[in-house]
Amino acid sequence: MATAMTAMDDSDNQKTIEQDASVLFDTEPTGCGHLIGIMTLNMPKSLNALSVDMCQLLSAQLEQWQNDEQVVALILKGAGDKAFCAGGDIRKLYDSMSANAPLPNPYATEFFSHEYRLYRQMHFYSKPLILWGDGIIMGGGMGLMAGCSHRIVTERTRFAMPEVTIGLFPDASGSWFLQRMPAKTGLFLGLTGAMCNGNDALLANLAEYAVASDDYEAIIQRLKQSNWQAATESTDAKNLHDSNAYHIVSRALAAQSAVDLPPSKLAAYWYPIQKLMNSGGLGDIDALLQSDEALAQLGVDFFEDSWTQRAVATYRHGCPTTAALTYALYHKVPDLSIEQVLYLETNVAVHCAANPDFKEGVRALLIDKDRNPQWSRSLADCLNEEGQAYIQQHLVNPYPKGEHPLAHWLSDHALGNELVR
């Protein structure tokens, strides 16, 4: 009896440990004998903010399921009912910056390189990755979203890249996916941190499907009832988008009843946003964003909408260095691959971790919570000759030759390597 009780206790303890893990992994059997992998970010109290540990766990499980022929597709979701993933866990990163770590900061290197390796792995994954994008999606969560092949949003989806509030920059592959939004709306979102909805995600090439927030189980059932035999019969597809598995998932998600989402602000205001973002250089854009009169001339409805006013207020209170970095990266990366972009973002992120604004932004928003950051430079200071040199220095490789954590991704002729020589 004692032995049996001990075994039961051990089993219960193991279940408790598993449920306490930062990422949970499970599988759902399909009707034809295959498996759907389920990955759940399991830090709901922190809105499932990404940590180094979570990135490592996700990466290892992706590799394991990549080599498991029974697993035909994967779903990525967040625990709780508030958020899929509201960014990265930057408290430990802040502590490492406070310790006056050298450039490159060892913890910043660990944090960003694990995160960016995960994004690359997802972008090149050969099985369908389905995002259940319910609730808040920001920062690192946006990087996960961009790396999935099939993205689902709901009426509760809210997404943003709010790094301008903390003195970082739209990282997590943001330089890559903001570039792919129509009418320069991505540049507007990067500069202002504007909060968007599910319809905006559909328009901005960040999602393909919209369903009700209580339709998750129905989606699972559709996937389980699909005929996955065809997914394993053809192995000569040139890429994921040519594969049978990709089309099976697409058909299953498209068959689910659509939901009425809140109207898209990007669709309603793409024209004034496009005019604003094409008004000249960053100094010209700033002059318009700082002027109520000028914004009203772009469109009274646009100017008077509370959505616009919140976005403009965020920009005006935000970090000028972030604005300058966002603008510089937006115009640097149009022809770069996702690998080159992540290499470049690593450089910028590690420099930000050594420079004062990121530390100050986190202090004001998350540590002291006074919401009164004292930025190191004005935008004018970022746009003069010395300021532009400071901004461009963020793009330069801060590592000794051969020690960049992502250097093996690039050839000798890649732009990332040319930048740092």
Coordinates of N, CA and C in Angstrom, one line a residue, residues 18-124:
E18 N 4.4 19.6 -14.3 CA 4.1 19.9 -15.7 C 3.1 21.1 -15.9
Q19 N 2.1 21.1 -15.0 CA 1.2 22.2 -15.1 C 1.8 23.6 -14.8
D20 N 2.9 23.5 -14.0 CA 3.6 24.8 -13.6 C 4.6 25.2 -14.6
A21 N 4.8 24.4 -15.6 CA 5.9 24.7 -16.6 C 5.4 26.0 -17.4
S22 N 6.4 26.7 -17.8 CA 6.1 28.0 -18.5 C 5.5 27.8 -19.9
V23 N 5.7 26.6 -20.5 CA 5.0 26.2 -21.7 C 4.5 24.8 -21.6
L24 N 3.3 24.6 -21.9 CA 2.7 23.2 -21.8 C 2.6 22.6 -23.2
F25 N 2.8 21.3 -23.3 CA 2.8 20.6 -24.6 C 1.8 19.4 -24.5
D26 N 1.0 19.2 -25.5 CA 0.1 18.1 -25.5 C -0.2 17.8 -27.0
T27 N -0.9 16.7 -27.2 CA -1.3 16.3 -28.5 C -2.7 15.9 -28.5
E28 N -3.4 16.1 -29.7 CA -4.8 15.6 -29.9 C -4.7 14.6 -31.0
P29 N -5.3 13.4 -30.8 CA -5.3 12.4 -31.9 C -6.4 12.8 -33.0
T30 N -6.0 12.6 -34.2 CA -7.0 12.8 -35.3 C -7.7 11.5 -35.5
G31 N -8.8 11.6 -36.3 CA -9.6 10.4 -36.6 C -8.9 9.4 -37.5
C32 N -7.8 9.8 -38.2 CA -7.1 8.9 -39.0 C -5.7 8.5 -38.5
G33 N -5.5 8.7 -37.2 CA -4.4 8.1 -36.5 C -3.2 9.0 -36.4
H34 N -3.3 10.3 -36.8 CA -2.2 11.2 -36.6 C -2.4 12.1 -35.4
L35 N -1.5 13.1 -35.2 CA -1.5 13.9 -34.0 C -1.4 15.4 -34.3
I36 N -2.2 16.2 -33.6 CA -2.1 17.6 -33.7 C -1.3 18.1 -32.4
G37 N -0.2 18.7 -32.6 CA 0.6 19.2 -31.4 C 0.0 20.5 -30.9
I38 N -0.1 20.6 -29.6 CA -0.6 21.8 -28.9 C 0.5 22.4 -28.0
M39 N 0.8 23.7 -28.3 CA 1.8 24.4 -27.5 C 1.1 25.6 -26.8
T40 N 1.1 25.6 -25.4 CA 0.4 26.6 -24.7 C 1.4 27.4 -23.9
L41 N 1.5 28.7 -24.2 CA 2.3 29.6 -23.3 C 1.6 29.7 -22.0
N42 N 2.3 29.4 -20.9 CA 1.6 29.1 -19.6 C 2.0 30.1 -18.5
M43 N 2.1 31.4 -18.8 CA 2.4 32.4 -17.8 C 1.3 33.5 -17.8
P44 N 0.1 33.1 -17.5 CA -1.1 34.0 -17.7 C -0.9 35.3 -16.8
K45 N -0.3 35.1 -15.6 CA -0.2 36.3 -14.7 C 0.7 37.4 -15.3
S46 N 1.6 37.0 -16.2 CA 2.4 38.0 -16.9 C 2.0 38.2 -18.3
L47 N 0.7 37.8 -18.6 CA 0.2 37.9 -19.9 C 1.0 37.1 -20.9
N48 N 1.6 36.0 -20.4 CA 2.4 35.0 -21.3 C 3.6 35.7 -21.9
A49 N 4.2 36.6 -21.2 CA 5.4 37.3 -21.7 C 6.5 36.3 -21.9
L50 N 7.2 36.4 -23.1 CA 8.2 35.4 -23.4 C 9.5 35.6 -22.6
S51 N 10.0 34.5 -22.2 CA 11.3 34.4 -21.4 C 12.3 33.6 -22.2
V52 N 13.5 33.6 -21.8 CA 14.5 32.7 -22.4 C 14.1 31.2 -22.3
D53 N 13.6 30.9 -21.1 CA 13.2 29.5 -20.8 C 12.1 29.1 -21.8
M54 N 11.1 30.0 -22.0 CA 10.0 29.6 -22.9 C 10.5 29.5 -24.3
C55 N 11.4 30.3 -24.8 CA 11.9 30.2 -26.1 C 12.6 28.9 -26.3
Q56 N 13.4 28.5 -25.3 CA 14.2 27.2 -25.4 C 13.2 26.0 -25.4
L57 N 12.2 26.1 -24.6 CA 11.2 25.0 -24.5 C 10.5 24.9 -25.9
L58 N 10.0 26.0 -26.4 CA 9.3 26.0 -27.7 C 10.2 25.4 -28.8
S59 N 11.4 25.9 -28.8 CA 12.4 25.5 -29.9 C 12.6 24.0 -29.8
A60 N 12.9 23.5 -28.6 CA 13.1 22.0 -28.5 C 12.0 21.2 -28.9
Q61 N 10.7 21.6 -28.6 CA 9.5 20.9 -28.9 C 9.3 20.9 -30.4
L62 N 9.5 22.1 -31.0 CA 9.3 22.2 -32.4 C 10.3 21.2 -33.2
E63 N 11.5 21.1 -32.7 CA 12.4 20.2 -33.3 C 12.0 18.8 -33.2
Q64 N 11.5 18.4 -32.0 CA 11.0 17.1 -31.7 C 9.9 16.7 -32.6
W65 N 8.9 17.6 -32.7 CA 7.7 17.3 -33.5 C 8.0 17.4 -35.0
Q66 N 9.0 18.2 -35.4 CA 9.4 18.2 -36.8 C 9.8 16.8 -37.3
N67 N 10.4 16.0 -36.4 CA 10.9 14.7 -36.8 C 10.0 13.6 -36.4
D68 N 8.8 13.9 -35.9 CA 7.8 12.9 -35.6 C 6.7 12.9 -36.7
E69 N 6.8 11.8 -37.5 CA 5.9 11.7 -38.6 C 4.4 11.6 -38.3
Q70 N 4.1 11.2 -37.0 CA 2.7 11.2 -36.6 C 2.1 12.6 -36.4
V71 N 3.0 13.6 -36.1 CA 2.5 15.0 -35.9 C 2.4 15.7 -37.2
V72 N 1.2 16.1 -37.6 CA 0.9 16.7 -38.9 C 0.8 18.2 -38.9
A73 N 0.4 18.8 -37.7 CA 0.2 20.2 -37.6 C 0.3 20.6 -36.1
L74 N 0.6 21.9 -35.9 CA 0.8 22.4 -34.5 C -0.1 23.6 -34.3
I75 N -0.5 23.8 -33.0 CA -1.3 24.9 -32.6 C -0.5 25.6 -31.5
L76 N -0.4 26.9 -31.6 CA 0.3 27.8 -30.6 C -0.8 28.7 -30.0
K77 N -0.9 28.7 -28.7 CA -1.9 29.5 -28.0 C -1.4 30.0 -26.6
G78 N -2.1 30.8 -26.0 CA -1.8 31.3 -24.7 C -2.7 30.9 -23.6
A79 N -2.3 30.7 -22.4 CA -3.1 30.3 -21.3 C -3.9 31.6 -20.8
G80 N -5.0 31.3 -20.2 CA -5.8 32.5 -19.7 C -6.7 33.1 -20.8
D81 N -7.5 34.0 -20.4 CA -8.4 34.6 -21.3 C -8.1 36.1 -21.7
K82 N -6.9 36.5 -21.3 CA -6.5 37.9 -21.5 C -5.6 38.1 -22.7
A83 N -4.6 37.2 -22.9 CA -3.6 37.5 -23.8 C -3.1 36.2 -24.5
F84 N -2.7 36.3 -25.7 CA -1.9 35.2 -26.3 C -0.4 35.4 -25.8
C85 N 0.2 36.6 -26.0 CA 1.5 36.9 -25.5 C 1.7 38.4 -25.6
A86 N 1.9 39.1 -24.5 CA 2.0 40.5 -24.4 C 3.4 41.1 -24.5
G87 N 4.3 40.3 -25.0 CA 5.7 40.8 -25.2 C 6.7 39.9 -24.6
G88 N 7.9 40.5 -24.3 CA 8.9 39.8 -23.6 C 9.0 40.1 -22.2
D89 N 9.5 39.1 -21.4 CA 9.8 39.3 -20.0 C 11.1 40.1 -19.8
I90 N 11.0 41.5 -19.7 CA 12.2 42.3 -19.7 C 12.6 42.7 -18.3
R91 N 12.0 42.2 -17.2 CA 12.5 42.6 -15.9 C 13.9 42.2 -15.7
K92 N 14.2 40.9 -16.0 CA 15.6 40.4 -15.8 C 16.6 41.2 -16.8
L93 N 16.1 41.5 -18.0 CA 16.9 42.3 -18.9 C 17.2 43.6 -18.3
Y94 N 16.2 44.3 -17.7 CA 16.4 45.5 -17.0 C 17.5 45.4 -15.9
D95 N 17.4 44.4 -15.1 CA 18.4 44.2 -14.1 C 19.8 44.0 -14.6
S96 N 19.9 43.4 -15.8 CA 21.2 43.2 -16.4 C 21.8 44.5 -16.9
M97 N 20.9 45.4 -17.3 CA 21.3 46.7 -17.8 C 21.7 47.6 -16.6
S98 N 21.0 47.4 -15.5 CA 21.3 48.2 -14.3 C 22.7 47.8 -13.7
A99 N 23.2 46.6 -14.0 CA 24.5 46.2 -13.5 C 25.7 46.7 -14.2
N100 N 25.4 47.6 -15.2 CA 26.5 48.2 -16.0 C 27.3 47.2 -16.7
A101 N 26.6 46.2 -17.3 CA 27.2 45.2 -18.0 C 28.0 45.7 -19.2
P102 N 29.0 45.1 -19.7 CA 29.7 45.6 -20.8 C 29.0 45.4 -22.1
L103 N 29.4 46.1 -23.2 CA 28.8 45.9 -24.5 C 29.7 44.8 -25.2
P104 N 29.1 43.7 -25.7 CA 27.7 43.4 -25.6 C 27.3 42.8 -24.3
N105 N 26.2 43.1 -23.8 CA 25.6 42.7 -22.5 C 25.3 41.1 -22.6
P106 N 26.0 40.3 -21.8 CA 25.8 38.9 -21.9 C 24.3 38.4 -21.8
Y107 N 23.6 39.0 -20.9 CA 22.2 38.5 -20.8 C 21.3 39.0 -22.0
A108 N 21.6 40.2 -22.4 CA 20.9 40.7 -23.6 C 21.2 39.8 -24.8
T109 N 22.4 39.3 -24.9 CA 22.8 38.4 -26.0 C 22.0 37.1 -25.9
E110 N 21.9 36.6 -24.7 CA 21.1 35.3 -24.4 C 19.7 35.6 -24.7
F111 N 19.1 36.6 -24.2 CA 17.7 36.9 -24.3 C 17.3 37.1 -25.8
F112 N 17.9 38.0 -26.5 CA 17.5 38.2 -27.9 C 17.9 37.1 -28.8
S113 N 19.0 36.5 -28.6 CA 19.4 35.4 -29.6 C 18.5 34.2 -29.5
H114 N 18.1 33.8 -28.3 CA 17.2 32.7 -28.2 C 15.8 33.0 -28.8
E115 N 15.4 34.3 -28.5 CA 14.1 34.7 -29.1 C 14.2 34.7 -30.6
Y116 N 15.2 35.3 -31.2 CA 15.3 35.4 -32.6 C 15.6 34.1 -33.3
R117 N 16.3 33.2 -32.7 CA 16.5 31.9 -33.2 C 15.1 31.1 -33.3
L118 N 14.3 31.3 -32.3 CA 12.9 30.7 -32.4 C 12.1 31.2 -33.5
Y119 N 12.2 32.5 -33.8 CA 11.4 33.1 -34.9 C 11.9 32.5 -36.2
R120 N 13.2 32.4 -36.4 CA 13.7 31.9 -37.6 C 13.3 30.4 -37.8
Q121 N 13.3 29.7 -36.7 CA 12.9 28.3 -36.8 C 11.4 28.2 -37.2
M122 N 10.6 29.1 -36.7 CA 9.2 29.1 -37.1 C 9.0 29.4 -38.5
H123 N 9.7 30.4 -39.0 CA 9.5 30.9 -40.4 C 9.9 29.8 -41.4
F124 N 10.8 28.9 -41.0 CA 11.3 27.9 -41.9 C 10.7 26.5 -41.6

